[in-house]
């Protein structure tokens, strides 16, 4: 909460000027309220010689929050009967403000800023009461124009000024669009200042809020300012992703900051694992530059490096650049055992903390119970307690449809038999199928009926209830049993994104068995015996996995960076 004396400065434009005028100042003062809480309301102080102060008055706590319903109240003078909610919504949609929102949404969908600005000018002439939703769409569209001298960008600031004058309180989307407009005008300082003002309003910035300032400074080669934005992100609890880390890596290399490059490489290792071709190019450029040749230790404490590897869980040591001289950088592949085809070094398998698995299973349960009928999922968990654990879980629908136009029980059965032979206990794997697959269609064939009955009697078949998503069931079973999962589903869609954890790709890498069929015979492709993640070896070499080639037909491409000393140790 801001103090009585604190100021929030926001850029302002006179409606008649093409460029931003001096800043508006917002201060906050206490005022009494009906619930005895201490509240603050904004006061507008234009930076002119005017001595008067315009106060923002509002009926609601904290700030004005306009809405379409407030802008267009509906009254029935002939009757005291309230309109139904449905009728009220319809009336709001059909009000001038509601129709304007609909038209602006269509402009947003098609990126039509010219039509949006025409609608805005028309709304001003008609005296419509614009609210936050209107302004945010307009600002968003203005922010899409990246032409520095564009009239559109200047209109964006004009629209924001009108928003301030009309006492419409901004939100995160407002500030983010303004920051993008500032960055488009090649003013990352203003973009960063807007983030600070956003926090002054008590609004929590998002990753997208920081992007305009961070990328703007990086593009200008202003590494120090970029690091300042990055530090502010960390302080705000905002986690940088590949695009942001790649930009920091690039500007750090350009200014010969070897220490920052090293630090960012490890942030990439922890947050991204496999990198895009663009980021791989940035990494390659660093290893090939003159500065990279100069940094590193010729003689290092091997025991200290090994200690760092153990402490870090394997795959990195964090002791800094090792070795000296020119780097050899090539694109390569790993063999089945994880041996680099270029330098011959063997990659390691990084262990997963058992506690992380337990936490992930709990998180998975919480999300599944929100998306599924809770009683159904709890019933499955109880069934699994009675019949588990299993050595493997099979996504039955996926396996039965691989390379097939219709579901084949025979194909599924071949995989089940092969898994049973591989099992140390020689037990059947758990087959998860939707109830419709178990009761209808091919399931009615006598041979398939017999097969299903055998699986059921063996406690190796679970039919998920009608209306359920069987993905939650086979994933939970595999995680809770700490066993292998047989599916060609890459688990990349929105359902799995709901899990929102970096643990999931690590778990998948170690537990997913993928399938291919040749002459109708299944081949099981086991999880790799090494971790597909950026690895720093005890000898000082680096191996960076890319997203290029990630299927059964195309081997994954890696970037291998080594120094001559690596092969002599």
Coordinates of C-alpha atoms in Angstrom, one line a residue:
X1 CA 0.0 0.0 0.0
X2 CA 1.4 3.4 -0.9
X3 CA 2.0 6.0 1.7
X4 CA 0.2 9.4 1.8
X5 CA 3.1 11.1 0.1
X6 CA 3.8 8.5 -2.6
X7 CA 3.4 9.4 -6.2
X8 CA 2.5 7.4 -9.2
X9 CA 3.5 9.0 -12.5
X10 CA 1.8 8.0 -15.7
X11 CA 2.5 9.3 -19.3
X12 CA -0.1 11.7 -20.6
X13 CA -0.8 13.2 -24.0
X14 CA -2.8 16.3 -24.8
X15 CA -5.4 15.3 -27.3
X16 CA -3.9 17.9 -29.7
X17 CA -0.3 16.9 -29.5
X18 CA 1.3 14.1 -31.5
X19 CA 3.8 13.2 -28.7
X20 CA 3.6 12.5 -25.0
X21 CA 3.3 15.6 -23.0
X22 CA 4.7 15.9 -19.4
X23 CA 3.6 13.2 -17.0
X24 CA 0.4 13.0 -15.0
X25 CA 0.9 12.5 -11.3
X26 CA -1.4 10.4 -9.1
X27 CA -1.2 10.7 -5.4
X28 CA -3.3 8.9 -2.8
X29 CA -5.0 10.3 0.3
X30 CA -7.0 8.6 3.0
X31 CA -10.7 9.0 3.2
X32 CA -13.4 7.6 5.5
X33 CA -15.5 4.7 4.5
X34 CA -18.5 2.9 5.8
X35 CA -16.6 -0.2 6.8
X36 CA -14.0 1.5 9.0
X37 CA -11.1 0.2 6.8
X38 CA -8.5 2.7 5.7
X39 CA -8.9 3.3 2.0
X40 CA -7.1 5.5 -0.5
X41 CA -8.4 7.3 -3.5
X42 CA -6.4 8.8 -6.4
X43 CA -6.1 12.6 -7.0
X44 CA -5.1 13.9 -10.4
X45 CA -2.4 16.6 -10.4
X46 CA -1.6 17.7 -14.0
X47 CA 2.0 18.9 -14.3
X48 CA 1.0 22.5 -15.2
X49 CA 0.9 25.7 -13.3
X50 CA -2.7 25.1 -12.3
X51 CA -3.1 25.1 -8.6
X52 CA -6.4 23.4 -8.4
X53 CA -6.7 19.7 -7.6
X54 CA -9.3 17.4 -9.3
X55 CA -10.4 14.6 -7.1
X56 CA -11.6 11.3 -8.3
X57 CA -14.9 10.5 -6.5
X58 CA -16.4 7.0 -6.6
X59 CA -19.0 5.0 -4.8
X60 CA -17.0 1.7 -4.5
X61 CA -14.1 0.8 -2.3
X62 CA -10.6 1.4 -3.5
X63 CA -11.2 2.5 -7.1
X64 CA -13.8 3.2 -9.8
X65 CA -14.7 0.0 -11.6
X66 CA -17.0 0.9 -14.4
X67 CA -19.0 -1.8 -16.3
X68 CA -21.3 -2.0 -19.2
X69 CA -24.2 -2.4 -16.8
X70 CA -23.2 0.6 -14.8
X71 CA -22.8 2.6 -18.0
X72 CA -26.1 1.7 -19.4
X73 CA -28.6 1.1 -16.5
X74 CA -31.9 -0.3 -17.6
X75 CA -35.1 1.0 -16.0
X76 CA -38.7 0.0 -16.5
X77 CA -40.8 3.0 -15.7
X78 CA -44.1 1.2 -16.3
X79 CA -43.5 -1.6 -13.9
X80 CA -41.7 -2.3 -10.7
X81 CA -40.9 -5.8 -11.8
X82 CA -37.2 -6.4 -12.3
X83 CA -36.0 -7.7 -15.6
X84 CA -34.8 -11.3 -15.5
X85 CA -31.0 -11.8 -15.7
X86 CA -31.3 -13.1 -19.2
X87 CA -33.3 -10.0 -20.3
X88 CA -30.8 -7.7 -18.6
X89 CA -27.9 -9.4 -20.3
X90 CA -29.6 -9.0 -23.6
X91 CA -30.4 -5.4 -23.0
X92 CA -26.8 -4.7 -22.1
X93 CA -25.6 -6.5 -25.3
X94 CA -28.0 -4.4 -27.4
X95 CA -27.2 -1.1 -25.7
X96 CA -24.9 1.3 -27.7
X97 CA -22.0 0.5 -25.3
X98 CA -22.6 -3.2 -25.7
X99 CA -22.7 -3.1 -29.5
X100 CA -19.5 -1.0 -29.4
X101 CA -17.8 -3.7 -27.3
X102 CA -19.0 -6.4 -29.8
X103 CA -17.6 -4.4 -32.7
X104 CA -14.3 -3.7 -31.0
X105 CA -14.0 -7.4 -30.2
X106 CA -14.3 -8.2 -33.9
X107 CA -11.6 -5.6 -34.6
X108 CA -9.4 -7.3 -32.0
X109 CA -10.0 -10.7 -33.6
X110 CA -9.0 -9.4 -37.0
X111 CA -6.3 -6.9 -35.9
X112 CA -8.2 -4.0 -37.5
X113 CA -6.9 -1.0 -35.6
X114 CA -8.1 1.5 -38.3
X115 CA -11.7 0.4 -37.9
X116 CA -11.3 0.3 -34.1
X117 CA -10.1 3.9 -34.0
X118 CA -13.0 5.0 -36.3
X119 CA -15.4 3.3 -33.9
X120 CA -13.8 5.1 -31.0
X121 CA -14.0 8.5 -32.6
X122 CA -17.7 7.8 -33.5
X123 CA -18.3 6.8 -29.8
X124 CA -16.8 10.1 -28.6
X125 CA -19.1 12.1 -31.0
X126 CA -22.1 10.1 -29.8
X127 CA -21.2 10.7 -26.1
X128 CA -21.0 7.0 -25.2
X129 CA -19.8 6.1 -21.7
X130 CA -16.7 3.9 -22.4
X131 CA -15.5 1.5 -19.8
X132 CA -12.3 -0.5 -19.1
X133 CA -13.2 -3.2 -21.6
X134 CA -13.5 -0.7 -24.4
X135 CA -10.3 1.1 -23.6
X136 CA -8.2 -2.1 -23.2
X137 CA -9.2 -3.4 -26.6
X138 CA -8.3 -0.1 -28.2
X139 CA -5.0 0.1 -26.4
X140 CA -4.2 -3.5 -27.3
X141 CA -4.8 -2.8 -31.0
X142 CA -2.7 0.3 -30.9
X143 CA 0.1 -1.7 -29.3
X144 CA 0.2 -4.0 -32.4
X145 CA 1.6 -1.2 -34.5
X146 CA 5.4 -1.3 -34.4
X147 CA 6.1 1.7 -36.6
X148 CA 8.0 4.1 -34.4
X149 CA 6.5 7.3 -35.9
X150 CA 3.1 5.8 -36.3
X151 CA 0.0 8.0 -35.6
X152 CA -1.6 4.9 -34.2
X153 CA 0.9 4.7 -31.3
X154 CA 0.3 8.4 -30.5
X155 CA -3.4 7.7 -30.5
X156 CA -2.8 5.0 -28.0
X157 CA -1.5 7.6 -25.5
X158 CA -4.4 9.9 -26.3
X159 CA -6.8 7.1 -25.5
X160 CA -5.1 6.4 -22.2
X161 CA -5.3 10.1 -21.3
X162 CA -9.1 10.1 -22.0
X163 CA -9.3 7.0 -19.8
X164 CA -7.6 8.9 -17.0
X165 CA -9.8 11.9 -17.4
X166 CA -12.9 9.8 -17.3
X167 CA -11.8 8.2 -14.1
X168 CA -11.5 4.6 -15.5
X169 CA -9.0 2.8 -13.3
X170 CA -6.4 0.8 -15.4
X171 CA -5.6 -2.9 -14.8
X172 CA -2.7 -5.1 -15.8
X173 CA -3.8 -5.4 -19.4
X174 CA -3.9 -1.6 -19.7
X175 CA -0.4 -1.1 -18.4
X176 CA 0.9 -4.0 -20.5
X177 CA -0.5 -2.5 -23.7
X178 CA 0.9 0.9 -22.8
X179 CA 4.3 -0.7 -22.2
X180 CA 4.1 -2.3 -25.6
X181 CA 3.3 1.1 -27.2
X182 CA 6.3 2.7 -25.4
X183 CA 8.6 -0.1 -26.6
X184 CA 7.3 0.3 -30.1
X185 CA 8.3 3.9 -29.9
X186 CA 11.8 2.6 -28.8
X187 CA 11.4 3.9 -25.3
X188 CA 12.0 0.9 -23.0
X189 CA 12.7 3.2 -20.1
X190 CA 9.0 4.3 -20.3
X191 CA 7.9 0.7 -20.6
X192 CA 9.8 -0.2 -17.5
X193 CA 8.6 2.9 -15.6
X194 CA 5.0 1.8 -16.4
X195 CA 5.7 -1.6 -14.7
X196 CA 6.8 0.3 -11.6
X197 CA 3.6 2.4 -11.7
X198 CA 1.5 -0.7 -12.1
X199 CA 2.9 -2.1 -8.9
X200 CA 2.2 1.3 -7.3
X201 CA -1.5 0.7 -8.1
X202 CA -1.3 -2.6 -6.3
X203 CA -1.5 -4.5 -9.6
X204 CA 0.6 -7.6 -9.9
X205 CA 2.7 -7.6 -13.2
X206 CA 2.8 -10.7 -15.4
X207 CA 5.5 -12.0 -17.6
X208 CA 4.0 -10.3 -20.6
X209 CA 4.1 -7.0 -18.7
X210 CA 7.9 -7.1 -18.4
X211 CA 8.5 -8.2 -22.0
X212 CA 8.4 -4.8 -23.7
X213 CA 11.0 -3.3 -21.4
X214 CA 13.2 -6.4 -21.3
X215 CA 13.2 -7.0 -25.0
X216 CA 13.5 -3.3 -25.7
X217 CA 16.7 -2.9 -23.6
X218 CA 18.2 -6.1 -25.0
X219 CA 17.6 -5.0 -28.6
X220 CA 19.4 -1.7 -27.8
X221 CA 22.3 -3.6 -26.2
X222 CA 21.6 -2.0 -22.8
X223 CA 22.6 -5.0 -20.8
X224 CA 22.6 -3.2 -17.4
X225 CA 19.1 -2.0 -17.8
X226 CA 18.0 -5.5 -19.0
X227 CA 19.5 -7.0 -15.9
X228 CA 17.6 -4.4 -13.8
X229 CA 14.3 -5.5 -15.4
X230 CA 15.2 -9.2 -14.9
X231 CA 16.0 -8.5 -11.2
X232 CA 12.6 -6.8 -10.8
X233 CA 10.9 -9.8 -12.3
X234 CA 12.6 -12.1 -9.9
X235 CA 11.6 -9.9 -7.0
X236 CA 8.0 -9.9 -8.2
X237 CA 8.0 -13.7 -8.4
X238 CA 7.7 -13.7 -12.2
X239 CA 9.5 -16.6 -13.8
X240 CA 11.4 -15.9 -17.1
X241 CA 10.8 -18.4 -20.0
X242 CA 12.9 -19.3 -23.0
X243 CA 12.3 -16.1 -25.0
X244 CA 13.3 -13.8 -22.1
X245 CA 16.3 -16.0 -21.1
X246 CA 17.4 -16.2 -24.7
X247 CA 17.3 -12.4 -25.0
X248 CA 19.4 -12.0 -21.8
X249 CA 21.8 -14.6 -23.1
X250 CA 22.2 -12.8 -26.4
X251 CA 22.8 -9.3 -24.9
X252 CA 25.2 -10.8 -22.3
X253 CA 27.3 -12.4 -25.0
X254 CA 27.3 -9.2 -27.0
X255 CA 28.7 -7.2 -24.1
X256 CA 31.2 -10.0 -23.3
X257 CA 29.7 -10.7 -19.9
X258 CA 30.9 -14.3 -19.6
X259 CA 29.7 -14.7 -16.0
X260 CA 26.1 -13.7 -16.9
X261 CA 26.1 -16.0 -19.9
X262 CA 27.1 -18.9 -17.6
X263 CA 24.4 -18.0 -15.1
X264 CA 21.8 -17.7 -17.8
X265 CA 22.8 -21.1 -19.3
X266 CA 22.0 -22.7 -16.0
X267 CA 18.7 -20.8 -15.8
X268 CA 17.8 -22.3 -19.2
X269 CA 18.8 -25.7 -18.0
X270 CA 16.5 -25.5 -15.1
X271 CA 13.5 -23.8 -16.7
X272 CA 13.5 -24.8 -20.4
X273 CA 15.4 -28.1 -20.8
X274 CA 15.2 -28.4 -24.6
X275 CA 15.7 -25.2 -26.6
X276 CA 14.4 -23.8 -29.9
X277 CA 16.6 -23.4 -32.9
X278 CA 16.7 -19.7 -32.3
X279 CA 18.1 -20.1 -28.8
X280 CA 20.4 -22.8 -30.0
X281 CA 21.8 -20.3 -32.5
X282 CA 22.3 -17.7 -29.7
X283 CA 24.2 -20.4 -27.6
X284 CA 26.3 -21.4 -30.6
X285 CA 27.2 -17.7 -31.3
X286 CA 28.5 -17.4 -27.8
X287 CA 30.7 -20.4 -27.9
X288 CA 32.2 -19.3 -31.2
X289 CA 32.9 -15.7 -30.1
X290 CA 36.4 -14.4 -29.1
X291 CA 35.4 -13.7 -25.5
X292 CA 34.4 -17.4 -25.0
X293 CA 37.9 -18.5 -25.9
X294 CA 39.4 -16.4 -23.1
X295 CA 37.3 -17.4 -20.1
X296 CA 37.7 -20.5 -18.1
X297 CA 40.1 -22.3 -15.7
X298 CA 43.1 -24.2 -17.0
X299 CA 43.5 -26.0 -13.6
X300 CA 40.5 -26.7 -11.5
X301 CA 39.8 -28.6 -8.3
X302 CA 38.2 -31.8 -9.7
X303 CA 36.9 -32.8 -6.2
X304 CA 35.1 -29.5 -5.9
X305 CA 33.6 -29.9 -9.3
X306 CA 32.5 -33.5 -8.5
X307 CA 31.0 -32.2 -5.2
X308 CA 29.0 -29.7 -7.1
X309 CA 27.7 -32.4 -9.4
X310 CA 26.5 -34.5 -6.5
X311 CA 25.0 -31.5 -4.7
X312 CA 23.1 -30.5 -7.8
X313 CA 21.7 -33.9 -8.5
X314 CA 23.7 -34.7 -11.5
X315 CA 24.2 -33.2 -15.0
X316 CA 25.8 -29.9 -13.9
X317 CA 28.3 -28.6 -11.4
X318 CA 27.9 -24.8 -11.5
X319 CA 31.6 -24.1 -10.8
X320 CA 32.1 -21.8 -13.8
X321 CA 33.7 -22.2 -17.2
X322 CA 36.3 -25.0 -17.3
X323 CA 39.3 -25.1 -19.7
X324 CA 40.6 -22.5 -22.1
X325 CA 41.0 -22.0 -25.7
X326 CA 38.7 -22.3 -28.7
X327 CA 35.4 -24.2 -28.4
X328 CA 34.4 -26.9 -30.9
X329 CA 30.7 -26.5 -31.6
X330 CA 28.8 -29.0 -33.7
X331 CA 25.3 -30.3 -34.1
X332 CA 25.1 -34.0 -33.2
X333 CA 22.9 -36.8 -31.9
X334 CA 23.0 -39.3 -29.0
X335 CA 23.0 -43.0 -29.4
X336 CA 20.7 -45.3 -27.5
X337 CA 22.9 -45.2 -24.4
X338 CA 23.3 -41.4 -24.4
X339 CA 26.8 -41.3 -25.8
X340 CA 27.5 -38.1 -27.9
X341 CA 28.2 -39.1 -31.5
X342 CA 30.6 -36.1 -31.7
X343 CA 32.8 -36.1 -28.6
X344 CA 32.0 -39.6 -27.2
X345 CA 31.0 -38.3 -23.8
X346 CA 28.1 -40.1 -22.1
X347 CA 25.2 -38.1 -20.7
X348 CA 23.8 -38.9 -17.3
X349 CA 20.4 -39.7 -16.0
X350 CA 19.3 -37.2 -13.4
X351 CA 17.3 -38.7 -10.6
X352 CA 13.8 -37.5 -9.6
X353 CA 13.2 -36.7 -5.9
X354 CA 10.5 -39.2 -4.6
X355 CA 8.9 -36.3 -2.7
X356 CA 8.4 -34.5 -6.0
X357 CA 6.5 -37.5 -7.3
X358 CA 4.2 -37.5 -4.3
X359 CA 3.5 -33.8 -4.6
X360 CA 2.8 -34.3 -8.3
X361 CA 0.4 -37.1 -7.6
X362 CA -1.5 -34.9 -5.1
X363 CA -1.6 -32.0 -7.6
X364 CA -2.8 -34.3 -10.3
X365 CA -5.6 -35.5 -8.0
X366 CA -6.7 -32.0 -7.2
X367 CA -6.9 -31.0 -10.9
X368 CA -8.6 -34.2 -11.9
X369 CA -11.3 -33.9 -9.2
X370 CA -12.0 -30.4 -10.5
X371 CA -12.4 -31.6 -14.1
X372 CA -14.0 -35.0 -13.5
X373 CA -16.9 -36.1 -11.3
X374 CA -15.1 -36.3 -8.0
X375 CA -16.9 -39.4 -6.8
X376 CA -15.9 -41.2 -10.0
X377 CA -12.2 -40.3 -9.6
X378 CA -12.2 -41.2 -5.9
X379 CA -13.8 -44.5 -6.7
X380 CA -10.9 -45.2 -9.2
X381 CA -8.3 -44.2 -6.6
X382 CA -9.9 -46.7 -4.1
X383 CA -9.9 -49.4 -6.8
X384 CA -6.2 -48.7 -7.6
X385 CA -5.4 -49.1 -3.9
X386 CA -7.0 -52.6 -3.9
X387 CA -5.5 -53.8 -7.2
X388 CA -2.2 -52.0 -7.5
X389 CA 0.6 -51.3 -7.8
X390 CA 1.3 -52.2 -11.4
X391 CA 4.6 -52.4 -13.4
X392 CA 3.0 -50.6 -16.3
X393 CA -0.1 -48.7 -17.3
X394 CA -1.5 -48.8 -20.9
X395 CA -3.5 -46.0 -22.5
X396 CA -5.8 -48.5 -24.2
X397 CA -7.5 -46.2 -26.6
X398 CA -4.3 -44.8 -27.9
X399 CA -2.5 -48.1 -28.3
X400 CA -5.6 -49.8 -30.0
X401 CA -5.7 -47.0 -32.6
X402 CA -2.1 -46.6 -33.6
X403 CA -1.9 -46.8 -37.4
X404 CA -5.5 -48.0 -37.5
X405 CA -8.8 -46.5 -38.7
X406 CA -10.8 -48.5 -36.2
X407 CA -10.0 -49.8 -32.7
X408 CA -8.1 -53.1 -32.7
X409 CA -8.2 -55.2 -29.6
X410 CA -5.7 -57.6 -31.2
X411 CA -3.1 -54.8 -31.4
X412 CA -3.7 -53.8 -27.8
X413 CA -3.4 -57.4 -26.7
X414 CA 0.0 -57.8 -28.4
X415 CA 1.3 -54.9 -26.4
X416 CA -0.2 -56.2 -23.2
X417 CA 1.5 -59.6 -23.7
X418 CA 4.9 -58.0 -24.5
X419 CA 4.6 -55.9 -21.3
X420 CA 3.8 -58.9 -19.2
X421 CA 6.8 -60.8 -20.5
X422 CA 9.0 -57.8 -19.6
X423 CA 7.5 -57.5 -16.1
X424 CA 9.7 -58.7 -13.2
X425 CA 6.5 -60.1 -11.6
X426 CA 5.1 -61.4 -14.9
X427 CA 1.9 -59.5 -14.0
X428 CA -0.5 -58.0 -16.6
X429 CA -0.2 -54.2 -17.0
X430 CA -3.2 -52.1 -16.1
X431 CA -5.3 -51.3 -19.2
X432 CA -7.4 -48.1 -19.0
X433 CA -10.3 -48.0 -21.5
X434 CA -13.4 -45.8 -21.6
X435 CA -16.6 -47.8 -20.8
X436 CA -17.8 -47.3 -24.3
X437 CA -14.8 -49.3 -25.6
X438 CA -15.5 -52.1 -23.2
X439 CA -19.2 -52.5 -23.9
X440 CA -19.8 -51.4 -27.5
X441 CA -18.6 -51.9 -31.0
X442 CA -15.6 -54.4 -31.4
X443 CA -16.0 -55.3 -27.7
X444 CA -19.1 -57.4 -28.6
X445 CA -17.0 -59.8 -30.7
X446 CA -16.7 -63.1 -28.8
X447 CA -12.9 -63.2 -28.8
X448 CA -12.7 -59.6 -27.6
X449 CA -15.4 -60.3 -24.9
X450 CA -13.3 -63.2 -23.7
X451 CA -10.2 -61.1 -23.6
X452 CA -11.9 -58.3 -21.7
X453 CA -13.3 -60.8 -19.2
X454 CA -9.8 -62.2 -18.6
X455 CA -8.3 -58.7 -18.0
X456 CA -11.2 -57.9 -15.7
X457 CA -10.9 -61.0 -13.6
X458 CA -7.2 -60.5 -13.3
X459 CA -7.7 -57.0 -11.9
X460 CA -5.9 -55.5 -14.9
X461 CA -8.7 -53.5 -16.6
X462 CA -10.4 -50.3 -15.5
X463 CA -13.3 -48.9 -17.5
X464 CA -13.6 -45.1 -17.0
X465 CA -17.2 -43.9 -16.6
X466 CA -19.3 -42.2 -19.3
X467 CA -18.5 -38.5 -19.7
X468 CA -15.0 -38.9 -18.2
X469 CA -11.7 -38.1 -19.8
X470 CA -9.6 -41.3 -19.5
X471 CA -6.3 -39.3 -19.8
X472 CA -6.6 -38.3 -16.1
X473 CA -7.0 -42.0 -15.1
X474 CA -4.1 -43.5 -16.9
X475 CA -1.8 -40.6 -16.0
X476 CA -2.7 -40.8 -12.3
X477 CA -2.3 -44.6 -12.3
X478 CA 1.2 -44.4 -13.7
X479 CA 2.3 -41.6 -11.4
X480 CA 0.9 -43.1 -8.2
X481 CA 2.3 -46.6 -9.1
X482 CA 5.6 -45.1 -10.0
X483 CA 5.6 -47.3 -13.1
X484 CA 5.9 -47.1 -16.9
X485 CA 3.2 -45.6 -19.1
X486 CA 2.6 -46.9 -22.6
X487 CA 1.1 -44.3 -25.0
X488 CA 2.1 -42.3 -28.1
X489 CA 0.2 -39.3 -26.7
X490 CA 2.8 -36.6 -26.4
X491 CA 0.7 -35.0 -23.6
X492 CA 1.1 -31.4 -24.8
X493 CA -2.5 -30.2 -25.0
X494 CA -4.3 -27.9 -22.7
X495 CA -5.4 -30.7 -20.3
X496 CA -1.8 -31.4 -19.4
X497 CA -0.9 -27.7 -19.3
X498 CA -3.3 -27.4 -16.4
X499 CA -0.8 -29.3 -14.3
X500 CA 1.4 -26.2 -14.4
X501 CA 4.6 -27.8 -13.2
X502 CA 8.1 -28.3 -14.5
X503 CA 8.1 -31.8 -12.9
X504 CA 5.7 -33.2 -15.5
X505 CA 8.1 -33.2 -18.5
X506 CA 10.8 -34.7 -16.4
X507 CA 8.5 -37.5 -15.2
X508 CA 7.3 -38.1 -18.7
X509 CA 10.8 -38.4 -20.0
X510 CA 11.6 -41.2 -17.5
X511 CA 8.3 -43.1 -17.7
X512 CA 6.8 -43.0 -21.2
X513 CA 7.1 -46.0 -23.5
X514 CA 6.3 -45.1 -27.1
X515 CA 5.2 -47.6 -29.8
X516 CA 5.8 -48.3 -33.4
X517 CA 4.5 -51.2 -35.6
X518 CA 6.2 -53.1 -38.4
X519 CA 4.3 -55.9 -40.1
X520 CA 1.8 -55.5 -37.3
X521 CA 4.4 -56.4 -34.7
X522 CA 4.8 -53.8 -31.9
X523 CA 8.2 -52.4 -31.0
X524 CA 8.4 -50.7 -27.5
X525 CA 10.7 -47.7 -27.4
X526 CA 11.8 -47.5 -23.8
X527 CA 12.6 -44.2 -22.0
X528 CA 16.1 -43.0 -22.7
X529 CA 18.7 -44.0 -20.1
X530 CA 19.8 -40.4 -19.9
X531 CA 18.1 -37.0 -19.2
X532 CA 17.1 -34.9 -22.2
X533 CA 18.2 -31.6 -20.6
X534 CA 21.1 -29.2 -20.9
X535 CA 24.1 -30.9 -19.4
X536 CA 27.4 -29.5 -18.1
X537 CA 30.0 -32.2 -17.6
X538 CA 32.8 -32.5 -15.1
X539 CA 35.2 -31.9 -17.9
X540 CA 33.7 -28.6 -18.8
X541 CA 31.8 -29.5 -22.0
X542 CA 28.2 -28.7 -22.7
X543 CA 25.4 -30.6 -24.5
X544 CA 22.3 -28.7 -25.3
X545 CA 19.2 -30.6 -26.6
X546 CA 17.0 -28.8 -29.1
X547 CA 13.3 -29.3 -30.0
X548 CA 14.4 -30.4 -33.5
X549 CA 13.7 -34.1 -34.0
X550 CA 11.5 -35.4 -31.2
X551 CA 9.8 -38.5 -32.6
X552 CA 10.5 -42.1 -33.3
X553 CA 11.6 -41.4 -36.9
X554 CA 13.8 -38.3 -36.4
X555 CA 16.5 -38.4 -33.8
X556 CA 16.8 -35.3 -31.6
X557 CA 19.4 -32.8 -32.5
X558 CA 21.9 -31.7 -29.8
X559 CA 24.5 -28.9 -29.7
X560 CA 27.8 -30.2 -28.5
X561 CA 30.4 -27.7 -27.2
X562 CA 33.8 -29.0 -26.1
X563 CA 37.4 -27.8 -25.7
X564 CA 40.6 -29.7 -26.7
X565 CA 41.4 -30.4 -23.0
X566 CA 38.1 -32.4 -22.6
X567 CA 39.5 -35.4 -24.5
X568 CA 42.8 -35.4 -22.7
X569 CA 41.4 -35.7 -19.1

